[in-house]
mmCIF file of C-alpha atoms and ligand atoms in Angstrom:
data_model
loop_
_atom_site.group_PDB
_atom_site.id
_atom_site.type_symbol
_atom_site.label_atom_id
_atom_site.label_comp_id
_atom_site.label_asym_id
_atom_site.label_seq_id
_atom_site.Cartn_x
_atom_site.Cartn_y
_atom_site.Cartn_z
ATOM 1 C CA MET A 1 -66.663 52.651 -22.726
ATOM 2 C CA LYS A 2 -66.293 53.140 -26.222
ATOM 3 C CA GLU A 3 -68.561 55.976 -27.612
ATOM 4 C CA PRO A 4 -70.446 55.591 -31.182
ATOM 5 C CA GLY A 5 -69.019 59.004 -32.311
ATOM 6 C CA ALA A 6 -70.461 61.694 -34.315
ATOM 7 C CA GLU A 7 -69.916 60.388 -37.820
ATOM 8 C CA PRO A 8 -73.048 59.191 -38.414
ATOM 9 C CA PHE A 9 -74.396 62.479 -37.474
ATOM 10 C CA LEU A 10 -72.204 64.670 -40.222
ATOM 11 C CA PRO A 11 -74.438 65.963 -43.024
ATOM 12 C CA GLN A 12 -73.524 65.079 -46.603
ATOM 13 C CA ARG A 13 -71.591 67.376 -48.508
ATOM 14 C CA PRO A 14 -71.265 69.476 -45.310
ATOM 15 C CA THR A 15 -71.220 73.229 -45.274
ATOM 16 C CA LEU A 16 -70.478 75.766 -42.088
ATOM 17 C CA ALA A 17 -74.314 76.342 -42.236
ATOM 18 C CA LYS A 18 -75.263 72.660 -42.158
ATOM 19 C CA LEU A 19 -72.692 71.635 -39.537
ATOM 20 C CA ARG A 20 -74.129 74.273 -37.000
ATOM 21 C CA ALA A 21 -77.515 72.697 -37.841
ATOM 22 C CA ALA A 22 -76.801 69.298 -37.433
ATOM 23 C CA VAL A 23 -74.343 69.690 -34.235
ATOM 24 C CA ASP A 24 -77.289 69.665 -32.154
ATOM 25 C CA GLU A 25 -78.686 66.369 -32.905
ATOM 26 C CA CYS A 26 -75.415 64.961 -32.668
ATOM 27 C CA ARG A 27 -75.919 61.694 -30.044
ATOM 28 C CA GLY A 28 -72.107 60.371 -30.489
ATOM 29 C CA CYS A 29 -71.151 60.416 -26.801
ATOM 30 C CA GLU A 30 -73.624 60.828 -23.796
ATOM 31 C CA LEU A 31 -72.602 64.817 -23.421
ATOM 32 C CA TRP A 32 -75.514 65.677 -25.375
ATOM 33 C CA GLU A 33 -77.872 64.660 -22.758
ATOM 34 C CA HIS A 34 -77.202 67.195 -20.122
ATOM 35 C CA ALA A 35 -76.113 70.252 -22.028
ATOM 36 C CA THR A 36 -78.817 72.904 -23.481
ATOM 37 C CA GLN A 37 -77.158 72.862 -27.175
ATOM 38 C CA GLY A 38 -74.419 71.424 -29.654
ATOM 39 C CA VAL A 39 -71.772 74.591 -29.887
ATOM 40 C CA MET A 40 -70.010 74.858 -33.436
ATOM 41 C CA GLY A 41 -67.421 76.486 -34.434
ATOM 42 C CA ARG A 42 -67.339 80.324 -35.631
ATOM 43 C CA GLY A 43 -65.627 82.256 -38.057
ATOM 44 C CA PRO A 44 -65.333 83.244 -41.763
ATOM 45 C CA ALA A 45 -64.937 80.117 -44.038
ATOM 46 C CA SER A 46 -62.087 81.917 -45.527
ATOM 47 C CA ALA A 47 -60.149 82.237 -42.081
ATOM 48 C CA GLU A 48 -56.320 81.763 -42.199
ATOM 49 C CA LEU A 49 -55.836 80.747 -38.863
ATOM 50 C CA MET A 50 -58.263 78.325 -36.829
ATOM 51 C CA LEU A 51 -58.234 78.442 -32.786
ATOM 52 C CA VAL A 52 -59.264 75.167 -31.589
ATOM 53 C CA GLY A 53 -60.449 75.417 -27.464
ATOM 54 C CA GLU A 54 -61.534 72.438 -25.305
ATOM 55 C CA GLN A 55 -65.207 72.798 -24.945
ATOM 56 C CA PRO A 56 -68.031 75.390 -24.284
ATOM 57 C CA GLY A 57 -68.275 77.102 -21.271
ATOM 58 C CA ASP A 58 -71.001 77.894 -19.151
ATOM 59 C CA ARG A 59 -72.158 80.921 -21.295
ATOM 60 C CA GLU A 60 -70.977 79.136 -24.404
ATOM 61 C CA ASP A 61 -73.696 76.392 -23.609
ATOM 62 C CA LEU A 62 -76.557 79.335 -23.318
ATOM 63 C CA GLU A 63 -75.815 81.160 -25.906
ATOM 64 C CA GLY A 64 -74.714 78.706 -28.669
ATOM 65 C CA GLU A 65 -71.784 80.229 -29.303
ATOM 66 C CA PRO A 66 -67.784 79.417 -29.146
ATOM 67 C CA PHE A 67 -65.731 81.691 -26.858
ATOM 68 C CA VAL A 68 -68.758 83.966 -25.643
ATOM 69 C CA GLY A 69 -67.846 84.016 -22.193
ATOM 70 C CA PRO A 70 -64.798 85.207 -19.888
ATOM 71 C CA ALA A 71 -62.162 82.932 -21.751
ATOM 72 C CA GLY A 72 -63.712 84.616 -25.033
ATOM 73 C CA GLY A 73 -62.923 88.367 -24.005
ATOM 74 C CA LEU A 74 -59.270 87.482 -22.814
ATOM 75 C CA LEU A 75 -58.860 85.346 -26.051
ATOM 76 C CA ASP A 76 -60.215 88.386 -28.103
ATOM 77 C CA ARG A 77 -57.859 91.140 -26.248
ATOM 78 C CA ALA A 78 -54.320 88.717 -26.413
ATOM 79 C CA LEU A 79 -55.426 88.344 -30.372
ATOM 80 C CA THR A 80 -55.679 91.776 -30.809
ATOM 81 C CA ASP A 81 -52.245 92.478 -28.286
ATOM 82 C CA ALA A 82 -50.542 89.957 -30.785
ATOM 83 C CA GLY A 83 -51.721 91.570 -33.915
ATOM 84 C CA ILE A 84 -54.438 89.358 -34.993
ATOM 85 C CA ASP A 85 -57.965 90.795 -35.987
ATOM 86 C CA PRO A 86 -60.532 88.715 -33.800
ATOM 87 C CA GLU A 87 -62.811 88.898 -36.591
ATOM 88 C CA GLN A 88 -60.616 86.820 -39.256
ATOM 89 C CA VAL A 89 -60.024 84.109 -37.109
ATOM 90 C CA TYR A 90 -61.911 81.150 -36.998
ATOM 91 C CA ARG A 91 -62.541 79.640 -33.267
ATOM 92 C CA THR A 92 -64.068 76.079 -32.405
ATOM 93 C CA ASN A 93 -63.518 73.700 -29.378
ATOM 94 C CA ALA A 94 -62.618 69.925 -29.470
ATOM 95 C CA VAL A 95 -65.642 68.959 -27.952
ATOM 96 C CA LYS A 96 -69.001 70.552 -29.107
ATOM 97 C CA HIS A 97 -71.066 70.151 -25.775
ATOM 98 C CA PHE A 98 -70.664 71.241 -22.640
ATOM 99 C CA ARG A 99 -69.362 68.992 -19.533
ATOM 100 C CA PHE A 100 -70.063 70.020 -16.385
ATOM 101 C CA SER A 101 -70.782 68.386 -12.929
ATOM 102 C CA GLY A 102 -72.843 69.459 -9.846
ATOM 103 C CA THR A 103 -76.124 69.796 -11.642
ATOM 104 C CA SER A 104 -77.935 70.504 -8.557
ATOM 105 C CA GLY A 105 -78.177 74.271 -7.884
ATOM 106 C CA LYS A 106 -77.834 77.131 -10.377
ATOM 107 C CA ARG A 107 -74.127 77.098 -10.498
ATOM 108 C CA ARG A 108 -72.354 74.207 -13.083
ATOM 109 C CA ILE A 109 -69.122 73.451 -12.831
ATOM 110 C CA HIS A 110 -66.742 72.666 -15.867
ATOM 111 C CA GLN A 111 -65.318 69.382 -16.115
ATOM 112 C CA SER A 112 -62.757 68.954 -18.807
ATOM 113 C CA PRO A 113 -63.884 65.694 -21.446
ATOM 114 C CA ALA A 114 -62.468 62.415 -21.076
ATOM 115 C CA ARG A 115 -60.511 60.926 -23.905
ATOM 116 C CA ARG A 116 -63.197 59.550 -25.433
ATOM 117 C CA HIS A 117 -65.345 62.696 -25.742
ATOM 118 C CA VAL A 118 -62.595 63.929 -27.599
ATOM 119 C CA LEU A 119 -62.256 61.182 -29.882
ATOM 120 C CA ALA A 120 -65.907 60.815 -30.421
ATOM 121 C CA CYS A 121 -66.490 64.388 -31.287
ATOM 122 C CA GLU A 122 -63.445 64.426 -33.587
ATOM 123 C CA PRO A 123 -65.397 64.212 -36.405
ATOM 124 C CA TRP A 124 -66.773 67.467 -36.361
ATOM 125 C CA LEU A 125 -63.603 68.934 -35.675
ATOM 126 C CA VAL A 126 -61.983 67.121 -39.031
ATOM 127 C CA THR A 127 -65.110 68.348 -41.472
ATOM 128 C CA GLU A 128 -64.368 72.114 -39.904
ATOM 129 C CA LEU A 129 -60.523 71.945 -41.042
ATOM 130 C CA GLU A 130 -61.212 70.423 -44.389
ATOM 131 C CA LEU A 131 -64.374 73.068 -44.806
ATOM 132 C CA VAL A 132 -62.055 76.043 -43.653
ATOM 133 C CA GLU A 133 -58.606 74.823 -45.007
ATOM 134 C CA PRO A 134 -56.890 76.796 -42.477
ATOM 135 C CA ALA A 135 -52.875 77.734 -43.103
ATOM 136 C CA GLY A 136 -52.210 77.587 -39.488
ATOM 137 C CA VAL A 137 -54.004 76.433 -36.261
ATOM 138 C CA VAL A 138 -53.485 77.336 -32.670
ATOM 139 C CA LEU A 139 -54.192 75.018 -30.461
ATOM 140 C CA LEU A 140 -55.596 76.051 -26.540
ATOM 141 C CA GLY A 141 -54.923 74.409 -23.639
ATOM 142 C CA ALA A 142 -54.055 70.644 -23.016
ATOM 143 C CA THR A 143 -57.380 68.989 -24.334
ATOM 144 C CA ALA A 144 -57.094 70.815 -27.786
ATOM 145 C CA ALA A 145 -53.141 70.147 -27.759
ATOM 146 C CA GLU A 146 -53.672 66.287 -27.191
ATOM 147 C CA ALA A 147 -56.679 66.037 -29.191
ATOM 148 C CA VAL A 148 -54.675 66.683 -32.512
ATOM 149 C CA MET A 149 -50.929 66.271 -31.499
ATOM 150 C CA GLY A 150 -51.872 62.969 -29.968
ATOM 151 C CA THR A 151 -51.777 62.033 -26.175
ATOM 152 C CA SER A 152 -47.721 61.950 -25.580
ATOM 153 C CA PHE A 153 -47.667 65.796 -26.265
ATOM 154 C CA ARG A 154 -46.627 68.086 -23.474
ATOM 155 C CA LEU A 155 -47.789 71.704 -23.772
ATOM 156 C CA SER A 156 -45.474 72.841 -20.925
ATOM 157 C CA ARG A 157 -42.728 71.367 -23.110
ATOM 158 C CA SER A 158 -43.764 72.434 -26.291
ATOM 159 C CA ARG A 159 -45.950 75.650 -26.414
ATOM 160 C CA GLY A 160 -45.391 78.770 -28.411
ATOM 161 C CA ARG A 161 -43.244 76.698 -31.390
ATOM 162 C CA VAL A 162 -43.749 76.288 -34.784
ATOM 163 C CA LEU A 163 -44.849 72.668 -35.520
ATOM 164 C CA ASP A 164 -45.878 70.680 -38.683
ATOM 165 C CA TRP A 165 -49.268 69.096 -39.005
ATOM 166 C CA PRO A 166 -49.724 65.507 -37.131
ATOM 167 C CA GLU A 167 -50.184 63.132 -39.547
ATOM 168 C CA ARG A 168 -52.754 61.031 -37.365
ATOM 169 C CA VAL A 169 -55.493 64.061 -38.246
ATOM 170 C CA ASP A 170 -55.661 63.621 -41.582
ATOM 171 C CA GLY A 171 -58.721 64.802 -43.553
ATOM 172 C CA ARG A 172 -59.838 65.448 -47.380
ATOM 173 C CA GLY A 173 -58.162 68.155 -48.599
ATOM 174 C CA GLY A 174 -55.242 70.445 -47.847
ATOM 175 C CA LYS A 175 -53.760 69.769 -44.578
ATOM 176 C CA PRO A 176 -52.723 72.987 -42.638
ATOM 177 C CA GLU A 177 -48.962 74.454 -42.768
ATOM 178 C CA PHE A 178 -48.179 74.561 -39.332
ATOM 179 C CA VAL A 179 -49.903 74.293 -35.839
ATOM 180 C CA VAL A 180 -48.412 76.376 -32.625
ATOM 181 C CA ALA A 181 -50.175 75.153 -29.043
ATOM 182 C CA THR A 182 -50.636 77.403 -25.852
ATOM 183 C CA ALA A 183 -52.418 78.121 -22.734
ATOM 184 C CA HIS A 184 -55.741 77.829 -22.696
ATOM 185 C CA PRO A 185 -57.135 81.470 -22.106
ATOM 186 C CA ALA A 186 -59.463 80.275 -19.087
ATOM 187 C CA ALA A 187 -55.650 78.682 -17.255
ATOM 188 C CA VAL A 188 -54.924 82.772 -17.482
ATOM 189 C CA LEU A 189 -57.612 83.849 -15.981
ATOM 190 C CA ARG A 190 -57.264 81.652 -13.188
ATOM 191 C CA SER A 191 -53.466 82.031 -13.045
ATOM 192 C CA ARG A 192 -52.049 83.835 -9.583
ATOM 193 C CA HIS A 193 -49.556 85.353 -12.015
ATOM 194 C CA ARG A 194 -52.590 86.594 -14.554
ATOM 195 C CA SER A 195 -50.480 89.249 -16.067
ATOM 196 C CA GLU A 196 -47.314 87.164 -17.027
ATOM 197 C CA ALA A 197 -49.828 84.237 -18.168
ATOM 198 C CA LEU A 198 -51.568 86.338 -20.471
ATOM 199 C CA ALA A 199 -48.012 87.655 -21.643
ATOM 200 C CA GLU A 200 -46.704 84.424 -22.754
ATOM 201 C CA LEU A 201 -50.131 83.823 -24.315
ATOM 202 C CA VAL A 202 -49.585 86.706 -26.501
ATOM 203 C CA HIS A 203 -46.376 85.889 -27.377
ATOM 204 C CA ASP A 204 -47.432 82.485 -28.552
ATOM 205 C CA LEU A 205 -49.854 83.992 -30.741
ATOM 206 C CA ARG A 206 -47.308 86.166 -32.111
ATOM 207 C CA VAL A 207 -45.353 83.196 -33.021
ATOM 208 C CA ALA A 208 -48.657 81.895 -34.862
ATOM 209 C CA ALA A 209 -49.045 85.648 -36.575
ATOM 210 C CA ARG A 210 -45.264 85.425 -37.726
ATOM 211 C CA ALA A 211 -45.580 81.844 -39.115
ATOM 212 C CA LEU A 212 -49.029 82.842 -41.239
ATOM 213 C CA ARG A 213 -47.370 85.564 -42.595
ATOM 214 C CA GLN A 214 -44.184 83.562 -43.851
ATOM 215 C CA ALA A 215 -47.178 80.931 -44.904
ATOM 216 C CA SER A 216 -48.617 83.572 -47.386
HETATM 217 N N1 URA B 301 -63.291 77.469 -23.547
HETATM 218 C C1 URA B 301 -63.356 76.909 -24.422
HETATM 219 O O1 URA B 301 -62.428 75.832 -24.464
HETATM 220 N N2 URA B 301 -63.961 77.049 -25.754
HETATM 221 C C2 URA B 301 -65.369 78.274 -25.080
HETATM 222 O O2 URA B 301 -65.955 78.148 -26.381
HETATM 223 C C3 URA B 301 -65.078 78.790 -24.514
HETATM 224 C C4 URA B 301 -64.155 78.838 -23.186
HETATM 225 FE FE1 SF4 B 302 -71.888 64.580 -30.711
HETATM 226 FE FE2 SF4 B 302 -69.407 65.827 -29.661
HETATM 227 FE FE3 SF4 B 302 -71.614 66.154 -28.603
HETATM 228 FE FE4 SF4 B 302 -70.477 64.208 -28.257
HETATM 229 S S1 SF4 B 302 -69.808 66.065 -27.604
HETATM 230 S S2 SF4 B 302 -72.619 64.415 -28.629
HETATM 231 S S3 SF4 B 302 -69.772 63.148 -30.198
HETATM 232 S S4 SF4 B 302 -71.266 66.709 -30.471
#
């Protein structure tokens, strides 16, 4: 099924503040129905680095802020270890509403968004990119990586490398100078080899930090 997409719900003359208000009214796909609220990205409009995750998790859905749950805690730690100030980055997600299964009972089980949800939601991300104009973008996990790089992108093969921004994601204004894909912090938390997985994430974030210094 083709989703109507988020385009009609974008504010005119957008600002980050307007996006935050508008995302909650989006009906661009069906994910809004069971979610608590839409979760827009967060961070300084002047951020040099934008981090893109998958979708809000349980905590993010309840609080209305990205990366405030366990994955966000791990991400903060990894950023700090990589020499990046967590306060200076803009964090967002490929999809702005929480998708989950198992609505009965208390526990909501995360379910990855489908390609159609990612495509429906893309106008929000493109608008964030236009407003923040980051020099670099870090894609966290396969959903974000495929959302930006296309579905033939293989995270396992291409993570931790400085790549050119793809032509297909083209907003107005300047495009990012580089993009680095890496693991999702939630995958690090789930890993049976957590300290190695964390070290790999930190390694990839250092690659992005170095590229950022060269870009500016
Ligand atoms: N996982 C994500 O991809 N994004 C969040 O905001 C939280 C967890
Ligand atoms: Fe709109 Fe994205 Fe939410 Fe779907 S997930 S309703 S496209 S904001």
